[in-house]
mmCIF file of C-alpha atoms in Angstrom:
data_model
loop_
_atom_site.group_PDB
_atom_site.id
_atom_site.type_symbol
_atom_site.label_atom_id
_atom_site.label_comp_id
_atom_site.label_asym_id
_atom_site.label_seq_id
_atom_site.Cartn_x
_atom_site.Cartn_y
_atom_site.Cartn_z
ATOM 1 C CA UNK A 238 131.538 -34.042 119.420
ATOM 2 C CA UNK A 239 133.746 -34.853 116.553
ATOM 3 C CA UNK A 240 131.378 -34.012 113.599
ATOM 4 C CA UNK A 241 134.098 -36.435 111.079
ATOM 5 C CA UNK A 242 133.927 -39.105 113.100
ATOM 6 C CA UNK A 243 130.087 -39.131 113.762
ATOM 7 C CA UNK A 244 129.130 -38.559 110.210
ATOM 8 C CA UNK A 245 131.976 -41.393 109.454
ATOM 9 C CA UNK A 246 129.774 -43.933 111.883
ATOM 10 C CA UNK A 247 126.775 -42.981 110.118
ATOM 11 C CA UNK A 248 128.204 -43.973 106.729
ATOM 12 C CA UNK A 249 129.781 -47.709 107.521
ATOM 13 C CA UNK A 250 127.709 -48.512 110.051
ATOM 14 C CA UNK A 251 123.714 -46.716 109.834
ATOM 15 C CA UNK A 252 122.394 -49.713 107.515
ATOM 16 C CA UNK A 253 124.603 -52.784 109.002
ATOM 17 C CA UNK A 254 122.582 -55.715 110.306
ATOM 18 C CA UNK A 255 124.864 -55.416 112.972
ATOM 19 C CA UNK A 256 124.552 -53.296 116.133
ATOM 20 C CA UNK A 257 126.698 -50.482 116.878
ATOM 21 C CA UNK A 258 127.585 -47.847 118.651
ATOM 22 C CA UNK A 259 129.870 -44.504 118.817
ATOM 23 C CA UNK A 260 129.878 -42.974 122.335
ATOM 24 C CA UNK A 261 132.554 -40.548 124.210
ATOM 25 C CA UNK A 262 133.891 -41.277 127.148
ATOM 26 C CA UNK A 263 133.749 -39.075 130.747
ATOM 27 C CA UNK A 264 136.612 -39.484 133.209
ATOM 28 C CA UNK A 265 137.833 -37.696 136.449
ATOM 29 C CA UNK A 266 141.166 -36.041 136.906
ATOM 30 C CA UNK A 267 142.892 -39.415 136.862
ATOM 31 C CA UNK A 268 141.092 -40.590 133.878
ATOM 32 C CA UNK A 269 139.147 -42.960 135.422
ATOM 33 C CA UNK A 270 136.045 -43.326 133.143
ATOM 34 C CA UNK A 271 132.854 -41.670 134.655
ATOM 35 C CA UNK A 272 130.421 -42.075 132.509
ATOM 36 C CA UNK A 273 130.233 -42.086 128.597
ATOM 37 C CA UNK A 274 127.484 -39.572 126.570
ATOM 38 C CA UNK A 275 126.053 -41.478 123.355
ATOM 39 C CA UNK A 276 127.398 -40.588 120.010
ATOM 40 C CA UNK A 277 125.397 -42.221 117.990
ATOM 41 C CA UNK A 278 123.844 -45.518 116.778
ATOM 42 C CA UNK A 279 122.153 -47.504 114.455
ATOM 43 C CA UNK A 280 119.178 -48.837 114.386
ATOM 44 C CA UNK A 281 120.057 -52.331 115.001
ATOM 45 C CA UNK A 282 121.504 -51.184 118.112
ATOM 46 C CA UNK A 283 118.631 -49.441 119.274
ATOM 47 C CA UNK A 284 116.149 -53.096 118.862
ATOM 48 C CA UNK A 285 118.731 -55.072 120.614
ATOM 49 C CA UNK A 286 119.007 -52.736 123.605
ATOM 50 C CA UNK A 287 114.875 -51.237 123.666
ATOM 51 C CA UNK A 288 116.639 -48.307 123.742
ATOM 52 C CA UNK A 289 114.810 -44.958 122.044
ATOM 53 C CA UNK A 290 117.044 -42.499 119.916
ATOM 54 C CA UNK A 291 115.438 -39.430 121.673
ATOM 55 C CA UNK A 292 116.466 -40.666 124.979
ATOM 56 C CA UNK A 293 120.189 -41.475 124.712
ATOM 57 C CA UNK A 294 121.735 -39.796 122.074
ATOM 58 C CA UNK A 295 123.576 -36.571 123.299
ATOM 59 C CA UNK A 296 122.997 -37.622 126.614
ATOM 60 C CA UNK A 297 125.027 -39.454 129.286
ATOM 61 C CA UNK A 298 124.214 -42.997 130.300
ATOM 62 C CA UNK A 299 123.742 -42.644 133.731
ATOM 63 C CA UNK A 300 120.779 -39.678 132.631
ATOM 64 C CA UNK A 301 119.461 -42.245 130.355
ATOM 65 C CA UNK A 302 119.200 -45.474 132.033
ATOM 66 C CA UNK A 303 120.843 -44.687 136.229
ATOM 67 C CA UNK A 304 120.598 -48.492 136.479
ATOM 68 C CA UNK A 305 123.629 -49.223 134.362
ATOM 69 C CA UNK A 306 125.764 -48.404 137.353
ATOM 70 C CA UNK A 307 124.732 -51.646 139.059
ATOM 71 C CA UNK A 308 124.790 -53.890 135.932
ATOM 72 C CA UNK A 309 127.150 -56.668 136.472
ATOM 73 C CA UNK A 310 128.700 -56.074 132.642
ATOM 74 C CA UNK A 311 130.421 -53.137 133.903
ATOM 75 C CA UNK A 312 129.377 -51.192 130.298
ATOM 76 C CA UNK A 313 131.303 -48.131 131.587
ATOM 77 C CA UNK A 314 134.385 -49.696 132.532
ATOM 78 C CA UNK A 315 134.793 -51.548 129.334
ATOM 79 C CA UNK A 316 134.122 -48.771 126.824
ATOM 80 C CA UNK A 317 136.193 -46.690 128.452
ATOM 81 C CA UNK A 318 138.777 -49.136 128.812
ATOM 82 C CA UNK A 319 138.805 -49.148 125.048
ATOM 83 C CA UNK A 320 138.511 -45.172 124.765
ATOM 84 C CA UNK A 321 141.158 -44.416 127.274
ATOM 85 C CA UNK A 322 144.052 -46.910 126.930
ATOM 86 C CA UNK A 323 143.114 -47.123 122.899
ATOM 87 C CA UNK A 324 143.114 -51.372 123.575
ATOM 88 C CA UNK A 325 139.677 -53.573 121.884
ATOM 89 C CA UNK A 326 138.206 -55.718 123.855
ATOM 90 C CA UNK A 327 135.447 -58.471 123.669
ATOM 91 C CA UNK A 328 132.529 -59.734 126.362
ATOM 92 C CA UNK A 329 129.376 -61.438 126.114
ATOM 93 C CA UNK A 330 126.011 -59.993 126.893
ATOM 94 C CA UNK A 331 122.482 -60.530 127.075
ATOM 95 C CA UNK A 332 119.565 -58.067 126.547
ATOM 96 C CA UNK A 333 116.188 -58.902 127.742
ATOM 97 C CA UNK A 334 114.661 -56.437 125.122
ATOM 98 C CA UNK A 335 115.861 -58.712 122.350
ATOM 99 C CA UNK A 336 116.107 -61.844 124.842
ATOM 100 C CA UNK A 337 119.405 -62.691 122.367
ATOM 101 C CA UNK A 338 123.128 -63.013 123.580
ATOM 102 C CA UNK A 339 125.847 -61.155 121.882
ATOM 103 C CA UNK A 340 129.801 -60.555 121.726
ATOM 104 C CA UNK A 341 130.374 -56.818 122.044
ATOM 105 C CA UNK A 342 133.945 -56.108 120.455
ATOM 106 C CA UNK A 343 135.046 -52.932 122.026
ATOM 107 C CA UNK A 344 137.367 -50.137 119.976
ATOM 108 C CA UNK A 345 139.096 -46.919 119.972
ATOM 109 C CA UNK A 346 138.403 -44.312 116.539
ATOM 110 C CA UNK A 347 139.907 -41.720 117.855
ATOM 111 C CA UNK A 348 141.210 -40.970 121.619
ATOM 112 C CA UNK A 349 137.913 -40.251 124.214
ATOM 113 C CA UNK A 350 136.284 -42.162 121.630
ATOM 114 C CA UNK A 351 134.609 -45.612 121.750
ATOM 115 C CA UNK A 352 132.726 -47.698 118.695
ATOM 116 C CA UNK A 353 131.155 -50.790 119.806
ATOM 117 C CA UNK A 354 129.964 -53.600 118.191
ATOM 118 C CA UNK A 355 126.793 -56.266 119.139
ATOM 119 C CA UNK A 356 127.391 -59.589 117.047
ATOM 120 C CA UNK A 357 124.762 -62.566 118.123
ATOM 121 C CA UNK A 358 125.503 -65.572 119.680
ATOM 122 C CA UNK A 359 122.022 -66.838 121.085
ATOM 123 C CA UNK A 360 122.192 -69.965 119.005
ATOM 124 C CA UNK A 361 125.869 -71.018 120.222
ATOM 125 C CA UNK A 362 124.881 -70.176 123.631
ATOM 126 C CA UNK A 363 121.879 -72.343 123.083
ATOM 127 C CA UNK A 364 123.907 -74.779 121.860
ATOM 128 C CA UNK A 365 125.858 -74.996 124.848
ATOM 129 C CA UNK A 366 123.362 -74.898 126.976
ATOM 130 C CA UNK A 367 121.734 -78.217 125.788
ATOM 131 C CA UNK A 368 125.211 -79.887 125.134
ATOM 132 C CA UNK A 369 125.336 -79.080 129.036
ATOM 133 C CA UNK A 370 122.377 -80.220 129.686
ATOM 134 C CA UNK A 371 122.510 -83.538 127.313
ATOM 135 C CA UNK A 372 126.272 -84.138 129.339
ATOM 136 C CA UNK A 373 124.472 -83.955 132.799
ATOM 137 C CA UNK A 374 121.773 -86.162 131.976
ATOM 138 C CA UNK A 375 124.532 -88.448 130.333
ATOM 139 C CA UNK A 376 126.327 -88.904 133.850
ATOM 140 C CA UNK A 377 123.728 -89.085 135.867
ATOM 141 C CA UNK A 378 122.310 -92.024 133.985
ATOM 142 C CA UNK A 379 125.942 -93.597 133.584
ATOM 143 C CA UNK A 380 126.176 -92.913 137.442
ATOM 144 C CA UNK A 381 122.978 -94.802 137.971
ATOM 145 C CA UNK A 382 123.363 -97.831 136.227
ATOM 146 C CA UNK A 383 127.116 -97.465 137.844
ATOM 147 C CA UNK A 384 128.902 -97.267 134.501
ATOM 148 C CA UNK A 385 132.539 -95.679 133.740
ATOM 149 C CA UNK A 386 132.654 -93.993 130.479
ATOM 150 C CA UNK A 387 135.751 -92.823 129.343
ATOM 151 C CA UNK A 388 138.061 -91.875 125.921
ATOM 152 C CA UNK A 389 141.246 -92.989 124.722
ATOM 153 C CA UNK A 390 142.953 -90.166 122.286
ATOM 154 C CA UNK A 391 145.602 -91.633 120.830
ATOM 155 C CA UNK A 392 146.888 -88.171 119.508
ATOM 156 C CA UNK A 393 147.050 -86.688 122.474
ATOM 157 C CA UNK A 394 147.955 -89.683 124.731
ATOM 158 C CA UNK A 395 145.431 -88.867 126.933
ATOM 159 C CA UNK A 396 142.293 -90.761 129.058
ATOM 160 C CA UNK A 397 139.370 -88.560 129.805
ATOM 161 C CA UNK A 398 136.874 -89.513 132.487
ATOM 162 C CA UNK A 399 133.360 -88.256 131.246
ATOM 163 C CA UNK A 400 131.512 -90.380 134.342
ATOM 164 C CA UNK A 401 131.905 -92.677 136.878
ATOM 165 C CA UNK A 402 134.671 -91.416 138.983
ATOM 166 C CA UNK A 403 132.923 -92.323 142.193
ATOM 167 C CA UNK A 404 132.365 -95.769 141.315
ATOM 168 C CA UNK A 405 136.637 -95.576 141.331
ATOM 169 C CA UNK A 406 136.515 -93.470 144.949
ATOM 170 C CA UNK A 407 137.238 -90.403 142.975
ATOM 171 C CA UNK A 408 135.664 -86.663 142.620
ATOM 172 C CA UNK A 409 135.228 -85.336 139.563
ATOM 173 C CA UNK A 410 138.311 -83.990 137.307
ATOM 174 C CA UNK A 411 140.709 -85.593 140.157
ATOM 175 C CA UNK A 412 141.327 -88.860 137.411
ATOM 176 C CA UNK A 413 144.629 -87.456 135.790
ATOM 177 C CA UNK A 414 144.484 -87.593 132.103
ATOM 178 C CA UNK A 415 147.348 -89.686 130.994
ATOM 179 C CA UNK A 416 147.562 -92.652 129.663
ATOM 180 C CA UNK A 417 150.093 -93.989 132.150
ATOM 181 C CA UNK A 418 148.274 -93.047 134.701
ATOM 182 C CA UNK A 419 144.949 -95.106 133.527
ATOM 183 C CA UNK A 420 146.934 -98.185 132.973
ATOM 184 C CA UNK A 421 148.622 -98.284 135.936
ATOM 185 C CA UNK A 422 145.323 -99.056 137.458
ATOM 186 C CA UNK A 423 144.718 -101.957 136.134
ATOM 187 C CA UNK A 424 145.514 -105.678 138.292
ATOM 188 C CA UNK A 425 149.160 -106.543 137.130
ATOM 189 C CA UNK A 426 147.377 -110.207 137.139
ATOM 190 C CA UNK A 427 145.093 -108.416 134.410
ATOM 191 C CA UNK A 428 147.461 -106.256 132.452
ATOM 192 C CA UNK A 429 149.525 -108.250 130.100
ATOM 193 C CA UNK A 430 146.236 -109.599 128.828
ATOM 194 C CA UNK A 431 144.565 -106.714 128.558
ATOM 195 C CA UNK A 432 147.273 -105.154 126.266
ATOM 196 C CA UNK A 433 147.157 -108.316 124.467
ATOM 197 C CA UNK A 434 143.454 -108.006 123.728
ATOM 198 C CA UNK A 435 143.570 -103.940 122.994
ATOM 199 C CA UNK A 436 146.297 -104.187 120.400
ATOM 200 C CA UNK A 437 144.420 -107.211 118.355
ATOM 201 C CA UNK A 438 141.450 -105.051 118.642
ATOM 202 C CA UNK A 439 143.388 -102.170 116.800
ATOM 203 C CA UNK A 440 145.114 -104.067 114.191
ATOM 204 C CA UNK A 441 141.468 -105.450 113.262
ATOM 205 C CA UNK A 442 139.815 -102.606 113.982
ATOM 206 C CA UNK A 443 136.791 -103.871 115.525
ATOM 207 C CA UNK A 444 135.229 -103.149 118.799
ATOM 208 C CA UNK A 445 135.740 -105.467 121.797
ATOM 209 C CA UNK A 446 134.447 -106.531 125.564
ATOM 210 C CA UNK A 447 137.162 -106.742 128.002
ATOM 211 C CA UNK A 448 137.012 -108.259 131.648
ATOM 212 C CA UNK A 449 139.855 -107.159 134.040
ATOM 213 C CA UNK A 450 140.233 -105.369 137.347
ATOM 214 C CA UNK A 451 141.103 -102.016 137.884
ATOM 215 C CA UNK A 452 142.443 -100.374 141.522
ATOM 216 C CA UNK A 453 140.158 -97.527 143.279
ATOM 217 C CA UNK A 454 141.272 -95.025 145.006
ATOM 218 C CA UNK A 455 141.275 -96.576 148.162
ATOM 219 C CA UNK A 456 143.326 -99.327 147.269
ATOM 220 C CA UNK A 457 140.775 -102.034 146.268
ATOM 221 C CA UNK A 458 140.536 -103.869 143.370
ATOM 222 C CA UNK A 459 136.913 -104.104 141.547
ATOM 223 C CA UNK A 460 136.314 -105.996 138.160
ATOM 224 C CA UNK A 461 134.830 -104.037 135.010
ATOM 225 C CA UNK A 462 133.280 -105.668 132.111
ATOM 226 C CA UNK A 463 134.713 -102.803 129.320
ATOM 227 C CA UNK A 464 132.785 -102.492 126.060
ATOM 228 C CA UNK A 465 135.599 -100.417 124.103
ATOM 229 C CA UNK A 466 133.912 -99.086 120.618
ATOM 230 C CA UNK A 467 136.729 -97.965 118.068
ATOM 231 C CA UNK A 468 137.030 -93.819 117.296
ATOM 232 C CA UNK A 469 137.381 -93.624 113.403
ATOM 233 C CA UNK A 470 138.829 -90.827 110.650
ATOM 234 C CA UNK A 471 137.226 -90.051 107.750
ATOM 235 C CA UNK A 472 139.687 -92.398 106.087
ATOM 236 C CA UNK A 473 138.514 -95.093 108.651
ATOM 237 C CA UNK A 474 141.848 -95.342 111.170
ATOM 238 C CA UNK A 475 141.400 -95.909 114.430
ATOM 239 C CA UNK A 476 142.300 -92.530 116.290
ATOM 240 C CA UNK A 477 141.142 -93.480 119.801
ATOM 241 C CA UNK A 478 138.603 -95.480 121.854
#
């Protein structure tokens, strides 16, 4: 092994919170990577992964643990995408020894070479997981008291369907976006009112019920009794609703 680069590792890296890893990569003829032998790596490495120094440093991966070959990350792909073709990388992971996510961020030292580094992410992913959750629960309510909830960006001039799309003979994410689009909908009968109504609501900036008809996909008209609550800036301007 490079005996620079290792002791180099040892020096940035040995007392970073962070995990990390140096490892060399093994490819065939074609370069095609193999396997990859363990370098060296810090501590922090070794309690997010359960793995013991003894066992993997020096050695190849497929000695130490024969199981990464089937592990859907691909570990020996990516690092030696980054050791052959020189080019970082990042992925997520999770490690039941630590039962934590992390973003590995994949780079090349030295050509053969490989440092990677574990950075953790179980709170965002647990974040996202209950915003998920909180979202699902939010439709299937809306969808059971059949209510259409949906968001004006004026920015963007855009109308985003978060529930309800069946109640309109739709699927979900087949409501096009625009604003256009959205109106369009609506009972020419019904319209010029309904603009009428939405543009005193903006200039006073205060939230409003609306009764008009809107057209489902199958060509019928049903009425909706809109509650539209006013989107505010810090500086209090109406940005959407």
């Amino acid at each position: 092994f490079d005996t620079r680069l290792t002791q180099e590792f040892k020096s940035i890296f040995a007392n970073m919170a962070k995990g990390a890893i140096l490892g060399k990569i093994v490819v065939d003829s074609k370069d095609k990577p193999l396997d990859y032998v363990t370098v060296e790596a810090n501590d922090a490495y070794l309690r997010i992964t359960g793995a013991k120094r003894q066992k993997i440093i020096g050695k190849k991966i497929t000695e130490a643990n024969p199981e990464i070959k089937n592990d859907p990350i691909e570990w020996i792909r990516k690092y030696g995408k980054a050791a052959v073709t020189g080019q970082s990388g990042d992925f997520e992971a999770y490690f039941t020894a630590s039962d934590k996510y992390y973003q590995v961020s994949t780079s090349s030292p030295k050509e053969g070479y490989f440092i990677a580094l574990f950075f953790e992410t179980t709170e965002h992913k647990k974040a996202e997981s209950t915003l998920f959750n909180c979202e699902e629960r939010f439709k299937l309510l809306a969808e059971d008291n059949n209510l259409i909830v949906y968001e004006v960006d004026f920015a963007q001039f855009s109308v985003k369907v978060f529930s309800g799309e069946k109640i309109l003979g739709y699927k979900p994410g087949e409501i096009p976006n625009g604003q256009d689009w959205w109106f369009e909908q609506i009972h020419p009968e019904d319209s010029e009112a309904l603009q009428f109504t939405a543009i005193n609501a903006l200039d006073v900036g205060k939230d409003r019920t609306i009764e008009y008809r809107i057209r489902r996909k199958q060509g019928d008209y049903i009425k909706v009794h809109d509650t539209v609550k006013m989107i505010k800036d810090d500086r209090g301007r109406v940005k959407g609703l």
